[in-house]
CSV table of C-alpha atoms and ligand atoms in Angstrom, one decimal:
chain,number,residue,atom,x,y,z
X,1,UNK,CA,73.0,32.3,-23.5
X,2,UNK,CA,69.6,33.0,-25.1
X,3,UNK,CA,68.3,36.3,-23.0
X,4,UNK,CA,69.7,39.9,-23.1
X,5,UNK,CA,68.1,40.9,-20.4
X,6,UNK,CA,65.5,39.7,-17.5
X,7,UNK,CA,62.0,40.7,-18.2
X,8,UNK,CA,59.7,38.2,-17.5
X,9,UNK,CA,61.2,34.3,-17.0
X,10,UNK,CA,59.0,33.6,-20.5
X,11,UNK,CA,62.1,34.5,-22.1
X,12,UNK,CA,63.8,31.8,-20.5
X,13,UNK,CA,64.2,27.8,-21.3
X,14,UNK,CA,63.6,25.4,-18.5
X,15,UNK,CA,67.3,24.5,-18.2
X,16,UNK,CA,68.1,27.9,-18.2
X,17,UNK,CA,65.9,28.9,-15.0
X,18,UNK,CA,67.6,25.9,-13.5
X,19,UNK,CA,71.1,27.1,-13.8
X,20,UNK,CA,70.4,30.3,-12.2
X,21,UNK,CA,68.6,28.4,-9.1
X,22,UNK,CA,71.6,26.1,-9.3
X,23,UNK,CA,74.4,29.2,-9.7
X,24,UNK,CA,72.5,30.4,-7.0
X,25,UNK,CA,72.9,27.4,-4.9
X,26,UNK,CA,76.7,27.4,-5.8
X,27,UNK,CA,77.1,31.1,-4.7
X,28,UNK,CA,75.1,31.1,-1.7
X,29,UNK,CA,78.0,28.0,-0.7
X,30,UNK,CA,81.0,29.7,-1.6
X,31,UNK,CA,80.2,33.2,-1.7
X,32,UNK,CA,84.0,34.3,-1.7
X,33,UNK,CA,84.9,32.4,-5.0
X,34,UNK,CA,82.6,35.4,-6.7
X,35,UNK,CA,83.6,38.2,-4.8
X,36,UNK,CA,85.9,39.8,-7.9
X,37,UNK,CA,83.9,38.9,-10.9
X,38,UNK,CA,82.3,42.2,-10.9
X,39,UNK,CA,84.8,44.3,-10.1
X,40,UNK,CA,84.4,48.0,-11.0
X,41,UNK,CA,81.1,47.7,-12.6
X,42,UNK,CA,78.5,49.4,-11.6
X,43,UNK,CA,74.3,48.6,-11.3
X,44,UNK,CA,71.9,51.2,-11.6
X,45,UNK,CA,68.6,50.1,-9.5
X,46,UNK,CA,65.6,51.7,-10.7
X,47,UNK,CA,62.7,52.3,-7.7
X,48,UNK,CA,59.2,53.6,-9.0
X,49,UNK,CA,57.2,52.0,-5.5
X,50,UNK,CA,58.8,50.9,-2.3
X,51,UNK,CA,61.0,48.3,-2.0
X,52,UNK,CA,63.2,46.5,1.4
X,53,UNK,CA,64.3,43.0,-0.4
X,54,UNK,CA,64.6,44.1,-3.7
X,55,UNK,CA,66.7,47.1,-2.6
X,56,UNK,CA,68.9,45.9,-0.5
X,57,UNK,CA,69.3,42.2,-1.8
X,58,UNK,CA,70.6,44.0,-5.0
X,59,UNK,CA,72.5,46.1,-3.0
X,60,UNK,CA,74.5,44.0,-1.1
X,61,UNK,CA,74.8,40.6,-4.2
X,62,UNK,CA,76.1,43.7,-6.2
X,63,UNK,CA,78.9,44.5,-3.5
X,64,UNK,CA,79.6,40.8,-2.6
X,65,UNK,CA,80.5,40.2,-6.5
X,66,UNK,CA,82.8,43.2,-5.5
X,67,UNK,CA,80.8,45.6,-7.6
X,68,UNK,CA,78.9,48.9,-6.8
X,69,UNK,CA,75.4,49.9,-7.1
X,70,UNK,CA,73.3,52.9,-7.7
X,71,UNK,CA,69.5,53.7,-6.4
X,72,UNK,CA,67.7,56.3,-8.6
X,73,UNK,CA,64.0,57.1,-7.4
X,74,UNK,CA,62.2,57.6,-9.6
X,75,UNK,CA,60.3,60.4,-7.5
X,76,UNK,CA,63.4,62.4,-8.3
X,77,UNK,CA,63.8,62.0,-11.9
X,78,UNK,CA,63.2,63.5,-15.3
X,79,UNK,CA,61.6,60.1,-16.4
X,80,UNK,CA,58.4,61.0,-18.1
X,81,UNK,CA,58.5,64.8,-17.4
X,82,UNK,CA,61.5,66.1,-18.5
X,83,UNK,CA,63.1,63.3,-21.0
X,84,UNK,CA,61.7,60.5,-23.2
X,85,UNK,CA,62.5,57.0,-21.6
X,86,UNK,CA,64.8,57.1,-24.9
X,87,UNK,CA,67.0,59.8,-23.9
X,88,UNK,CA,66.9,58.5,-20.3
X,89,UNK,CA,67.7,55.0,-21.2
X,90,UNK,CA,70.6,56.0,-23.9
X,91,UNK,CA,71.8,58.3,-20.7
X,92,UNK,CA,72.2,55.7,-18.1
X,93,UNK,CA,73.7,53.2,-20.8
X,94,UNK,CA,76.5,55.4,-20.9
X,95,UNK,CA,77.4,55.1,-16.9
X,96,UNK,CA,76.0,51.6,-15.7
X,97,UNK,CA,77.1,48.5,-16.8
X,98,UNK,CA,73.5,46.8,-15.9
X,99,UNK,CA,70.0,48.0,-14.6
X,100,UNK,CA,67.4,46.9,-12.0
X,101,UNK,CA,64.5,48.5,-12.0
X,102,UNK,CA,60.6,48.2,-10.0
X,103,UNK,CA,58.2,50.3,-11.7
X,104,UNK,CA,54.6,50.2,-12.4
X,105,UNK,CA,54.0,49.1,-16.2
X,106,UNK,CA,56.0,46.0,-18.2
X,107,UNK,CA,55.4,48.3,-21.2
X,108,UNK,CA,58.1,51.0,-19.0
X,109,UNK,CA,60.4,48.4,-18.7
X,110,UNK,CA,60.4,46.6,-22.3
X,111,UNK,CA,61.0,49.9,-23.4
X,112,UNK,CA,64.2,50.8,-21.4
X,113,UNK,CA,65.6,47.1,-22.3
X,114,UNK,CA,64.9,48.3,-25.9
X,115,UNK,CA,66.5,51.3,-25.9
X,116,UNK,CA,69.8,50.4,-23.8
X,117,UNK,CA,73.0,48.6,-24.9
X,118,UNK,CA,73.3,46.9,-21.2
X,119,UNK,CA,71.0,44.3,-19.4
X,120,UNK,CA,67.9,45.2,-17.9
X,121,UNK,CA,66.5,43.5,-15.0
X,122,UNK,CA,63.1,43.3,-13.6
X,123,UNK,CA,62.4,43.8,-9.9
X,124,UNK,CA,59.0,43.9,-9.6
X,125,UNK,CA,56.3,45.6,-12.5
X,126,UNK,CA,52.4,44.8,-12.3
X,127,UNK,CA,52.6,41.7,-14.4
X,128,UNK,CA,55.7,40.3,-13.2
X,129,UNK,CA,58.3,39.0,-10.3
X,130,UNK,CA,60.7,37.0,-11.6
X,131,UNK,CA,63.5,37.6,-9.3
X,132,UNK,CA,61.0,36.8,-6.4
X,133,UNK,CA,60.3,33.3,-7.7
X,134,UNK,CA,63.9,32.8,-8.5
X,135,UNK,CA,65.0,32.9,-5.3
X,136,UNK,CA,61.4,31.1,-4.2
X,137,UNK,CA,62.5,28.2,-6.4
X,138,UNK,CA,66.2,27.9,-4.5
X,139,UNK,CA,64.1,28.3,-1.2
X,140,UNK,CA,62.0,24.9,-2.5
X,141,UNK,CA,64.8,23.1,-4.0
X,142,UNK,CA,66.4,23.3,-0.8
X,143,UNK,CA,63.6,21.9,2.0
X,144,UNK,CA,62.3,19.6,-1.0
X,145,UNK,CA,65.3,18.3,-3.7
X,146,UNK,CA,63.4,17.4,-6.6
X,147,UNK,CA,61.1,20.1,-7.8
X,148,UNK,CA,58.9,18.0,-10.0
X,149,UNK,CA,57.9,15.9,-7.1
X,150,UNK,CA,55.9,18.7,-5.0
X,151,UNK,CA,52.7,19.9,-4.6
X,152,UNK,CA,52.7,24.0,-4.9
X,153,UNK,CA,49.4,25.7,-3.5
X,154,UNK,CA,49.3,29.7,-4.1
X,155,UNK,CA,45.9,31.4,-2.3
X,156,UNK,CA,44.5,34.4,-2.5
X,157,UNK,CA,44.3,37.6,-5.3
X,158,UNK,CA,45.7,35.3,-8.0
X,159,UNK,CA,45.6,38.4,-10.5
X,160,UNK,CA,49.4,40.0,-9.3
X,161,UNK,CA,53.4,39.8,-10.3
X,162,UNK,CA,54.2,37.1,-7.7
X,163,UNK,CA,51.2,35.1,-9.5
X,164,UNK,CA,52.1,35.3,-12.5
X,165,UNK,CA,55.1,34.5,-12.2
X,166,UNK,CA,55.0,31.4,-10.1
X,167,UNK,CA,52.6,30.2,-12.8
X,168,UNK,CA,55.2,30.8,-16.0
X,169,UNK,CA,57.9,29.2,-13.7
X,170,UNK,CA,55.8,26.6,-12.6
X,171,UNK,CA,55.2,25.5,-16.4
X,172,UNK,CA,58.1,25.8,-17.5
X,173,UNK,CA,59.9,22.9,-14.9
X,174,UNK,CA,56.7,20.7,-15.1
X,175,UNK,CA,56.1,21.8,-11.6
X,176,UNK,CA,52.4,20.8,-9.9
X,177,UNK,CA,50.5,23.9,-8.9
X,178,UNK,CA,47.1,25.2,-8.3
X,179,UNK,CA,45.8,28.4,-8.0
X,180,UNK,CA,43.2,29.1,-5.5
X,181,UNK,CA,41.2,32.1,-5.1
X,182,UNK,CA,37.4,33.8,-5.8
X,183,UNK,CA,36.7,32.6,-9.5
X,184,UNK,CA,36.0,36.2,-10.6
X,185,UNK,CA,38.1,38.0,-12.9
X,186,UNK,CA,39.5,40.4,-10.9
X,187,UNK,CA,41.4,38.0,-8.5
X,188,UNK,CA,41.8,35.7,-11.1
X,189,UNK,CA,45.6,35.3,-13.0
X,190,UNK,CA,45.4,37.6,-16.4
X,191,UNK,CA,45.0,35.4,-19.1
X,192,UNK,CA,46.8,37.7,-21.6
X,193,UNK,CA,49.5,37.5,-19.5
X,194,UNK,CA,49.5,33.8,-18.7
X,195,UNK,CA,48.0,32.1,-21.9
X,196,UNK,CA,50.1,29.0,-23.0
X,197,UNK,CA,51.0,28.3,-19.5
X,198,UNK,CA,49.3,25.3,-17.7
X,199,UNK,CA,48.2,25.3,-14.2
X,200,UNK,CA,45.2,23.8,-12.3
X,201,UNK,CA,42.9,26.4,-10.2
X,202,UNK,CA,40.3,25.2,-7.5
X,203,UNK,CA,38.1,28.3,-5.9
X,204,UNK,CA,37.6,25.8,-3.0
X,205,UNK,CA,40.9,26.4,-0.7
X,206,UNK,CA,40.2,23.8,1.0
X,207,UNK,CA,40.3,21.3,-1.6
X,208,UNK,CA,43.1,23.1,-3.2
X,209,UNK,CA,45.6,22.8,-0.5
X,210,UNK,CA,45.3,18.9,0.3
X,211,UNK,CA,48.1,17.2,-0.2
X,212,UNK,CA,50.5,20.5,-0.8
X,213,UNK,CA,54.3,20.6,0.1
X,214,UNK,CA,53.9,24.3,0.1
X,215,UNK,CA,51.2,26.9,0.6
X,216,UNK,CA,52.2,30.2,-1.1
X,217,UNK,CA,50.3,33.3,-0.6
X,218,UNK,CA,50.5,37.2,-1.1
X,219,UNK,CA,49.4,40.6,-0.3
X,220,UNK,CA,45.4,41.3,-1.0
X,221,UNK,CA,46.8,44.5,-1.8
X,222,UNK,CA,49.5,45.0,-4.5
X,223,UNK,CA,51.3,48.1,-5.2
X,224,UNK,CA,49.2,49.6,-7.6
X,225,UNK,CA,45.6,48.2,-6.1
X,226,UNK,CA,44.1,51.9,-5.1
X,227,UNK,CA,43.6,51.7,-1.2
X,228,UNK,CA,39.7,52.5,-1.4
X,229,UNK,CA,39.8,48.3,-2.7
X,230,UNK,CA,40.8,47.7,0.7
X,231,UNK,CA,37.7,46.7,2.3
X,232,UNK,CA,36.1,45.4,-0.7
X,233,UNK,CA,39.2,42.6,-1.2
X,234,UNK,CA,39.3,42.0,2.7
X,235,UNK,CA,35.7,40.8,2.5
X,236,UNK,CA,35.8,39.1,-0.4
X,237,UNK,CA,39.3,37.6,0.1
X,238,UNK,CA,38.9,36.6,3.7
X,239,UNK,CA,38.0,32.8,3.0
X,240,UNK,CA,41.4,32.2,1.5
X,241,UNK,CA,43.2,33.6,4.8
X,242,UNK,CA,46.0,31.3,5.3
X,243,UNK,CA,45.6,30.6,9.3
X,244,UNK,CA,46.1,27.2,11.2
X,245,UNK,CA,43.1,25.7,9.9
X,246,UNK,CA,44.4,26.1,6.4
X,247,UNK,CA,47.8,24.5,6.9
X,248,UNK,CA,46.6,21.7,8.8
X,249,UNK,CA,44.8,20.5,6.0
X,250,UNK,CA,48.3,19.4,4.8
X,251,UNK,CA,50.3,19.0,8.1
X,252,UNK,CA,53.5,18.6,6.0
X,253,UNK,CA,53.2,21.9,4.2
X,254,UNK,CA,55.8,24.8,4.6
X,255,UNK,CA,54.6,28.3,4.2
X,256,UNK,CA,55.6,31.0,1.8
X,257,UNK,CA,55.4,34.1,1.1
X,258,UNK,CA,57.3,36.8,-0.7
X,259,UNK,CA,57.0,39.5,1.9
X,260,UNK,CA,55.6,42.1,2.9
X,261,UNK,CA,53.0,40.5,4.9
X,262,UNK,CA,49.8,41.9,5.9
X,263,UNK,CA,49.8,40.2,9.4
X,264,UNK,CA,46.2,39.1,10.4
X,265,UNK,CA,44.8,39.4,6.7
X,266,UNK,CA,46.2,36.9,4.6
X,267,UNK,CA,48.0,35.2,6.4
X,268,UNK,CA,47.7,35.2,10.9
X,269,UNK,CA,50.6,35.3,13.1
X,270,UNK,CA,50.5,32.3,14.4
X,271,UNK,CA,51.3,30.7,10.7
X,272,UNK,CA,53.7,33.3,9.7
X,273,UNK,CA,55.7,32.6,13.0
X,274,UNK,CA,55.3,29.0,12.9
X,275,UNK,CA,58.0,26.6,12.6
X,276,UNK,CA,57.0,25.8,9.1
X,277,UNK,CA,57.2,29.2,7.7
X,278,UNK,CA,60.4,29.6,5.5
X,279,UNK,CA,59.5,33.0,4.5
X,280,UNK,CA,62.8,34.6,6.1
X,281,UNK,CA,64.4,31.9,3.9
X,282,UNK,CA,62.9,33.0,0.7
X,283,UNK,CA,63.7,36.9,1.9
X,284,UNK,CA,67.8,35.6,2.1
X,285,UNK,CA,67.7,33.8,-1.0
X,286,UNK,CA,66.7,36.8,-3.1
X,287,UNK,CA,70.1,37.9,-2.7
X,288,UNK,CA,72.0,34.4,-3.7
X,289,UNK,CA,69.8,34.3,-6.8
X,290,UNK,CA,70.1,37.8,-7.9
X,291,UNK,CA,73.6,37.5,-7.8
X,292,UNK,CA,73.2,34.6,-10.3
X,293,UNK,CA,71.5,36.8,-12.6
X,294,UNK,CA,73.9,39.6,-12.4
X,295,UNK,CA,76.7,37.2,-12.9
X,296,UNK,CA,74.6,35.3,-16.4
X,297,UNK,CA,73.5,38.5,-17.8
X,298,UNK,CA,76.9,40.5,-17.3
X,299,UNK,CA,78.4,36.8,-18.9
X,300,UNK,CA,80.5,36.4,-16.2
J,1,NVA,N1,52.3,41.4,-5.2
J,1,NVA,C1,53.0,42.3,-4.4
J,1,NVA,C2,54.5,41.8,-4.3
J,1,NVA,C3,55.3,42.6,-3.4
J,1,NVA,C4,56.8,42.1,-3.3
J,1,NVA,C5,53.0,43.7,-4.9
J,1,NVA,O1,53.1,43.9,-6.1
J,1,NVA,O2,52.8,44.6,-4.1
């Protein structure tokens, strides 16, 4: 296995993104034939912003694969005030036997992988969510089969974690997608970030999500976007709203979306709701995939 830890899926080969989706698959069918292989270790989950799937999916894979997990806030830690992210790191190493952790910078998180002996996983920063697509790739693989065959249509602030990370999976498995959203920087995907990896964008939503298998969208209003940008993005964002009209412009589409949901701004009830949302699905299959992680990184 070529990866240490899970940072960002660039660190991963196409086949190996594939196993974990397919480990996943092979867990979520048989959960009991995993329920030992983690027996008396221990996962440290790391929260610097609010969290339901992250928190609990870890929680409970971690328990299923008969393991135990931790949550540290990070509201109630030395991290950053008291102690280096050296000392903390080497600390932690000493009682966990693998960490989660959601924080704010990739920078915070590269630098706890660096400085600790176990795996590090990543469960949300700015730049990144790979578990999210993970489990969003075991979600697709199971309402379409072949991956390569679909047409992928994310809309909306194009410039966040979920983002990002759709794009680097995307390119990885020779997967179609386009990216749709204002062409201005801001809401654009970071280049820095997503340089080398291919994907097609279209500003007209309309255009973009002809023809899709699946229209993906996201919060207007990441974590770390300050909430006096709230009115600004809801004007500027509102044409990419997935509502009705949207997904009827590709009747066989499913909707996604990685949850939470701002009802009524980028996405309306009535699509949310719908029949052809699978966005409870993507929520369950958080868990089956993080437990694939936890079982490849602890080499189990
Ligand atoms: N882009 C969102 C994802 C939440 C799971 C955020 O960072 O808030």
């Amino acid at each position: 296995m070529g990866y240490k830890d899970l940072l960002t899926l660039k660190d991963l080969s196409a086949k190996e993104i594939l196993d974990l989706v397919s480990l996943a698959g092979k867990i979520k069918k048989n959960p009991m034939k995993y329920s030992n292989k983690l027996k008396g270790k221990t996962l440290l989950m790391i929260f610097a912003k609010p969290s339901l799937r992250t928190h609990l999916s870890f929680d409970v894979g971690m328990n299923e694969l008969g393991g135990h997990a931790i949550f540290y806030d990070l509201k109630d830690s030395t991290l950053g005030k008291k102690e280096s992210v050296k000392d903390f790191s080497k600390v932690i190493d000493g009682y966990a036997d693998i960490i989660m952790a959601r924080l704010y910078g990739q920078e915070d998180l590269e630098s706890i992988a660096k400085y600790s002996e176990v795996p590090v996983i990543n469960g949300l920063t700015d730049d990144y969510h790979p578990c999210q697509i993970l489990g969003d790739l075991l979600t697709m693989k199971e309402k379409f089969n072949n991956l390569k065959k679909i047409k992928v249509c994310y809309v909306g602030d194009s410039n966040n974690n979920v983002t990002h990370s759709l794009i680097i999976a995307c390119a990885k498995l020779g997967m179609n997608l386009v990216i749709s959203g204002p062409k201005k920087k801001k809401f654009m995907p970071n280049n820095e970030i997503v340089s080398g990896f291919k994907f097609k964008f279209e500003p007209d939503v309309k255009k973009a999500v002809k023809n899709a298998d699946v229209i993906y969208t996201d919060t207007w209003m990441s974590y770390q976007v300050s909430k006096s940008e709230k009115k600004e993005r809801e004007r500027i964002l509102k044409k990419y709203q997935v509502n009705s009209a949207i997904m009827n412009i590709s009747k066989k589409a499913k909707f996604m979306h990685c949850l939470p949901a701002h009802r009524g701004d980028e996405v309306t009830d009535e699509v949310i709701d719908s029949k052809r949302s699978i966005v409870y699905e993507q929520a369950e299959n958080r868990q089956w995939s993080e437990m694939a992680v936890l079982l490849k990184l602890m080499k189990k």
